[in-house]
PDB file of C-alpha atoms in Angstrom:
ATOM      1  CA  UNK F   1      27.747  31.961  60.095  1.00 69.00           C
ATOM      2  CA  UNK F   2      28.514  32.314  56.336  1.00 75.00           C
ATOM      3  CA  UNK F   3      31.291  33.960  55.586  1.00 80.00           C
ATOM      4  CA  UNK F   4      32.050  36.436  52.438  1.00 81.00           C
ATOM      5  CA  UNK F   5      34.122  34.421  49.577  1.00 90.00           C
ATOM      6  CA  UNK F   6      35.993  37.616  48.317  1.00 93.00           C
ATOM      7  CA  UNK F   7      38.292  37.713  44.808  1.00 94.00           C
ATOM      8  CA  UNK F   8      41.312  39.976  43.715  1.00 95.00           C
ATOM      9  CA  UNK F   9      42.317  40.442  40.389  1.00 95.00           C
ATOM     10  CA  UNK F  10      45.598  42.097  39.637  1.00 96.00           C
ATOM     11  CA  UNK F  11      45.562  43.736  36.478  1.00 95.00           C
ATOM     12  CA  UNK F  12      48.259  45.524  34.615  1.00 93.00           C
ATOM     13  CA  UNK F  13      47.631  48.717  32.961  1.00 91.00           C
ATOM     14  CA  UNK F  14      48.914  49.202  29.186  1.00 88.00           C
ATOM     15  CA  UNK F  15      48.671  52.676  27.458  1.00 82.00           C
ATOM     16  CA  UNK F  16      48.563  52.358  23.711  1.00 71.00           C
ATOM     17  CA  UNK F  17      49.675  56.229  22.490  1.00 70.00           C
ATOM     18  CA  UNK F  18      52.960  56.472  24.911  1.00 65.00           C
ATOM     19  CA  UNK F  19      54.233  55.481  28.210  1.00 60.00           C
ATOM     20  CA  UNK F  20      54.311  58.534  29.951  1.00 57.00           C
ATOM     21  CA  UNK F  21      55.060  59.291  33.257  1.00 53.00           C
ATOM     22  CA  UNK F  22      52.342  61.973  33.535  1.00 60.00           C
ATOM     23  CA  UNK F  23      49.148  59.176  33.295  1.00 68.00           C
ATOM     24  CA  UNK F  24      47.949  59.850  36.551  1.00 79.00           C
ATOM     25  CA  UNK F  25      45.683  56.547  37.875  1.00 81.00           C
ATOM     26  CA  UNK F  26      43.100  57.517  39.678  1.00 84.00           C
ATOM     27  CA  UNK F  27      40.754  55.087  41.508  1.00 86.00           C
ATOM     28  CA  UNK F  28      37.497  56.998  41.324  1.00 90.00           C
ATOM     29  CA  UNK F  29      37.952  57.190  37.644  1.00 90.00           C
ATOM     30  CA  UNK F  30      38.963  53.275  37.498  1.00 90.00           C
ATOM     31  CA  UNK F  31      35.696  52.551  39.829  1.00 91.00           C
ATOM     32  CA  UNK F  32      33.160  54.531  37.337  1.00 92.00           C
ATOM     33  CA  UNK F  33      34.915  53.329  34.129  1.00 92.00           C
ATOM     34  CA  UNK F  34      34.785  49.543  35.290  1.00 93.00           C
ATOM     35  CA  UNK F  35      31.121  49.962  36.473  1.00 93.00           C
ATOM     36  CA  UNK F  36      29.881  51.724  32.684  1.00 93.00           C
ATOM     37  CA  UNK F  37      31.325  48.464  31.141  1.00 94.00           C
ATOM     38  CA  UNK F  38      29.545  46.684  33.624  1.00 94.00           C
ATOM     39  CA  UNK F  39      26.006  48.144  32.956  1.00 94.00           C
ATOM     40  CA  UNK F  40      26.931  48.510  28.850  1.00 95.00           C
ATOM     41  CA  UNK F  41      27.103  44.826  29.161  1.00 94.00           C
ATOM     42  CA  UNK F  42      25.403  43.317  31.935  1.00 94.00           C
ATOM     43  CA  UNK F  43      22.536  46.074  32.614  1.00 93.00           C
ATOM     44  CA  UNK F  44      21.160  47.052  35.860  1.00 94.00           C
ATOM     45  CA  UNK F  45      21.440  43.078  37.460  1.00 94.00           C
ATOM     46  CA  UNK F  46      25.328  43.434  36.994  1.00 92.00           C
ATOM     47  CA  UNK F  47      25.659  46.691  38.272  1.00 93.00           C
ATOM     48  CA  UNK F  48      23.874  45.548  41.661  1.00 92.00           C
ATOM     49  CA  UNK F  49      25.627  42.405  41.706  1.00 92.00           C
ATOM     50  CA  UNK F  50      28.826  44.110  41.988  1.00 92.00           C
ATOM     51  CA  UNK F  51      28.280  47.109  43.027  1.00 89.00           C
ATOM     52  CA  UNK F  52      28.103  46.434  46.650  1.00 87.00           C
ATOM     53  CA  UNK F  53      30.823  44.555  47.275  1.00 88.00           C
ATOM     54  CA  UNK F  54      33.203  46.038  44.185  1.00 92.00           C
ATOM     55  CA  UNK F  55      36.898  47.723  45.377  1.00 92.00           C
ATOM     56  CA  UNK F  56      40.202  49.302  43.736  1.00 92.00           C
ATOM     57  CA  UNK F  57      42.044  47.979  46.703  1.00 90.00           C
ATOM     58  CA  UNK F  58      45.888  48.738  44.997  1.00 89.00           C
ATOM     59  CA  UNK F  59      46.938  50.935  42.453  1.00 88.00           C
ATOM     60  CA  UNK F  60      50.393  51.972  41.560  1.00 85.00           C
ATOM     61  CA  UNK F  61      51.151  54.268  38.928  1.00 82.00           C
ATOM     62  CA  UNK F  62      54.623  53.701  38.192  1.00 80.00           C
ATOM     63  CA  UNK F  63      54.286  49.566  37.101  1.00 83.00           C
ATOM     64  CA  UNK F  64      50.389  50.121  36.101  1.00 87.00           C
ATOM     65  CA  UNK F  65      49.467  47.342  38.547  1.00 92.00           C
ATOM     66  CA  UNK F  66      46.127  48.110  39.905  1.00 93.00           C
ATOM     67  CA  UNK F  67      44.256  44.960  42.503  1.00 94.00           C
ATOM     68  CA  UNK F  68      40.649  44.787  42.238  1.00 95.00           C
ATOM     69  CA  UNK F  69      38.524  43.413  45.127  1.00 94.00           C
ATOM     70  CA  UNK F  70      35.160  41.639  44.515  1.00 94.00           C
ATOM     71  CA  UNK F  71      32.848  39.154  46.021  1.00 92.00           C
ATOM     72  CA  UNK F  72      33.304  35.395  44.475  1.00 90.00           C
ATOM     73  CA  UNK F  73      30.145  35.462  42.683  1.00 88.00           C
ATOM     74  CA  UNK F  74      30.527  38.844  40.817  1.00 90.00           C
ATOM     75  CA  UNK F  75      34.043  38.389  39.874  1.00 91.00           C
ATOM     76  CA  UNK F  76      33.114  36.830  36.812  1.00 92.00           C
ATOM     77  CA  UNK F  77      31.489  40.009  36.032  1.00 93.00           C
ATOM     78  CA  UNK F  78      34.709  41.783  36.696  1.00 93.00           C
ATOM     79  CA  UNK F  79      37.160  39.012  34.545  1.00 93.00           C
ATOM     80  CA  UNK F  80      34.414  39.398  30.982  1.00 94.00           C
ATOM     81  CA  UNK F  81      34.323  42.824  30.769  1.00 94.00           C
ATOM     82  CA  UNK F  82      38.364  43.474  31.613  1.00 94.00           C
ATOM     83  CA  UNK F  83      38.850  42.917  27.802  1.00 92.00           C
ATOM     84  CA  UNK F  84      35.975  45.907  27.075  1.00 93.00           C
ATOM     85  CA  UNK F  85      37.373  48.198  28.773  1.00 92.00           C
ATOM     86  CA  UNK F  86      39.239  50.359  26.363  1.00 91.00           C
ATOM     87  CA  UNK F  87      39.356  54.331  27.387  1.00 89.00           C
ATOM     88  CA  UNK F  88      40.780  55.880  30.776  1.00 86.00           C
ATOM     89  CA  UNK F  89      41.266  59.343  30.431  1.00 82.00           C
ATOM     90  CA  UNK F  90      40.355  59.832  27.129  1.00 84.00           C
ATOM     91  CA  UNK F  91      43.694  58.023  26.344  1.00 85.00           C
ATOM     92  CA  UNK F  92      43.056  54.290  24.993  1.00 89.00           C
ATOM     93  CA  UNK F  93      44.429  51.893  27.025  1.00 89.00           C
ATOM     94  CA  UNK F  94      44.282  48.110  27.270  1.00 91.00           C
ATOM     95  CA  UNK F  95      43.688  45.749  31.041  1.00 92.00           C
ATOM     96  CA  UNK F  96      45.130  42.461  30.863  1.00 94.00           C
ATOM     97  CA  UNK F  97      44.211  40.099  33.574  1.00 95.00           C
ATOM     98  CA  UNK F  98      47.501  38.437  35.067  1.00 95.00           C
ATOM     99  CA  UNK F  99      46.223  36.512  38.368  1.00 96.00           C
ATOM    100  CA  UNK F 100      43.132  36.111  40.668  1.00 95.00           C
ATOM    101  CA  UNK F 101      43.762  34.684  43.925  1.00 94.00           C
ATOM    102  CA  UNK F 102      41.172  34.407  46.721  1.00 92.00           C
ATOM    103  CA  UNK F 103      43.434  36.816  49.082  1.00 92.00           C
ATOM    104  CA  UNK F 104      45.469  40.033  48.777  1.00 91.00           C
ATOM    105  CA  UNK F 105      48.499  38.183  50.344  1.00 92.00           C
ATOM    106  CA  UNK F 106      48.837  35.653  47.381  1.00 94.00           C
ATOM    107  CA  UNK F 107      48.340  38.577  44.978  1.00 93.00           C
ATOM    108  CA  UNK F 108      50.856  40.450  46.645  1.00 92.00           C
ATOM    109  CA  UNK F 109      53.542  37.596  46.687  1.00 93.00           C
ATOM    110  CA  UNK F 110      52.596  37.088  43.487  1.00 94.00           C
ATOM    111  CA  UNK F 111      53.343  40.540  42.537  1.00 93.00           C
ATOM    112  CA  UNK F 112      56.632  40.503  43.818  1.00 91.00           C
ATOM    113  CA  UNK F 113      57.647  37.794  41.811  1.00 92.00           C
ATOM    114  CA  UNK F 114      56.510  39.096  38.414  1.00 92.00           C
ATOM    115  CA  UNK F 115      58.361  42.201  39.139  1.00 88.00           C
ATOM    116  CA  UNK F 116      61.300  39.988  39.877  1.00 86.00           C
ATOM    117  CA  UNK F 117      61.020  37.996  36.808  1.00 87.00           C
ATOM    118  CA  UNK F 118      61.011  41.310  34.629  1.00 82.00           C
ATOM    119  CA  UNK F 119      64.381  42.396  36.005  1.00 77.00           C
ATOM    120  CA  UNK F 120      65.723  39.061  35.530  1.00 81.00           C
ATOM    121  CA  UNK F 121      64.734  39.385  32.179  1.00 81.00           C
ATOM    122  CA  UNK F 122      66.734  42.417  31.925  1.00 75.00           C
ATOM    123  CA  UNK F 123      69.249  41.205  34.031  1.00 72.00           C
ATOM    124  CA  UNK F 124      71.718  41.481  31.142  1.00 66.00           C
ATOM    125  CA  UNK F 125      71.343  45.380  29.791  1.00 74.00           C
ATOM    126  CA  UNK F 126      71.096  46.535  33.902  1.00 68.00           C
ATOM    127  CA  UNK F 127      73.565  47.196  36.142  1.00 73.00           C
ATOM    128  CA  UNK F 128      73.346  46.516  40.063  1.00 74.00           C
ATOM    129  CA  UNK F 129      72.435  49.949  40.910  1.00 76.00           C
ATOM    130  CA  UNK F 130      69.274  50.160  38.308  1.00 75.00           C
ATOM    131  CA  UNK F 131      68.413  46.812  39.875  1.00 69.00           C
ATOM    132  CA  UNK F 132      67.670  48.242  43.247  1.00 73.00           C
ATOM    133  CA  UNK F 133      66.370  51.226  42.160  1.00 74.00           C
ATOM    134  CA  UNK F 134      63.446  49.471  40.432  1.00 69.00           C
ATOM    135  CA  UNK F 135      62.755  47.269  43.212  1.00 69.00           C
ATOM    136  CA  UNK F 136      62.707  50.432  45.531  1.00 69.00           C
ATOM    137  CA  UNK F 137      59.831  52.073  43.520  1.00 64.00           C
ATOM    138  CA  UNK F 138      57.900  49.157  43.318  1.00 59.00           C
ATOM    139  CA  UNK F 139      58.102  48.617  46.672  1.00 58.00           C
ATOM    140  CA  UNK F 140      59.050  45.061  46.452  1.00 54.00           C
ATOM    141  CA  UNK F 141      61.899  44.931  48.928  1.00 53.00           C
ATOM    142  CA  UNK F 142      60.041  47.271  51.309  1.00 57.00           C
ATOM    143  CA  UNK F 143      57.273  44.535  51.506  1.00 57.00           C
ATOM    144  CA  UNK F 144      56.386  42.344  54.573  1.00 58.00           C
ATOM    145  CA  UNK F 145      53.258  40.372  55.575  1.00 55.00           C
ATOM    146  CA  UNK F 146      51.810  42.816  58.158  1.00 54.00           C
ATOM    147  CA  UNK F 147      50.953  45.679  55.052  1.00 52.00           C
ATOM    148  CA  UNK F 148      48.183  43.668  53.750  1.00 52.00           C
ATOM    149  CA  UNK F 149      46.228  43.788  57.004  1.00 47.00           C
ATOM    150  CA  UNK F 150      47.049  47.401  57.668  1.00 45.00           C
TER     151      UNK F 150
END
């Protein structure tokens, strides 16, 4: 049997006007935003290409991280047109592509270590406590190999 090739892409979220806690992520909206820049560029053969087999399987709103899910084929769809897209919300915003790994496992270990490397960055204006708290709401240190799966 032939088995389905599938491709994540994290992507993190920028919002040009502020960074305000209220910017609410919502998948539907990510789904029909992603697909319009599909058929604005691609017409009717990318939409159908993707379509089927297209997923936001991860979205957090407090880092702007959101994990897209496609089949191998169509992700390079997905990776041309995550320049395009340009308006969520009516708020302009701007996706930049950070990895694409062929499971959500390496995405998500991969996510945990670019979180890590932005505190380290910091390391010098935060104190221990700030530390924890920001690996708390990420979720990083709550993390363990049986979530993906689940």
């Amino acid at each position: 049997m032939v088995r389905f090739k599938n491709r994540y892409m994290v992507v993190q979220l920028s919002n040009f006007e502020d960074n305000d806690l209220d910017f609410k992520i919502s998948d539907k909206e990510l789904n029909l935003t992603v697909l319009n820049m599909i058929k604005t560029l691609f017409g009717d053969f990318g939409v159908g290409a993707i379509r089927t087999c297209f997923k936001v399987h991860y979205c957090n709103p407090s880092t702007k991280i959101i994990i897209f899910k496609t089949r191998h084929g169509p992700h390079k769809f997905l990776s041309s047109i995550i320049p395009f897209v340009n308006e969520l919300q009516g708020k302009p915003i701007r996706l930049s592509t950070l990895y694409i790994g062929a499971s959500l496992f390496q995405c998500y270990k991969f996510i945990q270590n670019y979180q890590k490397g932005l505190v380290r960055k910091l390391h010098k204006t935060l104190t221990i406590q700030t530390k924890e708290k920001i690996l708390n709401v990420t979720g990083v240190l709550k993390f363990n190999k049986f979530q993906v799966y689940s």
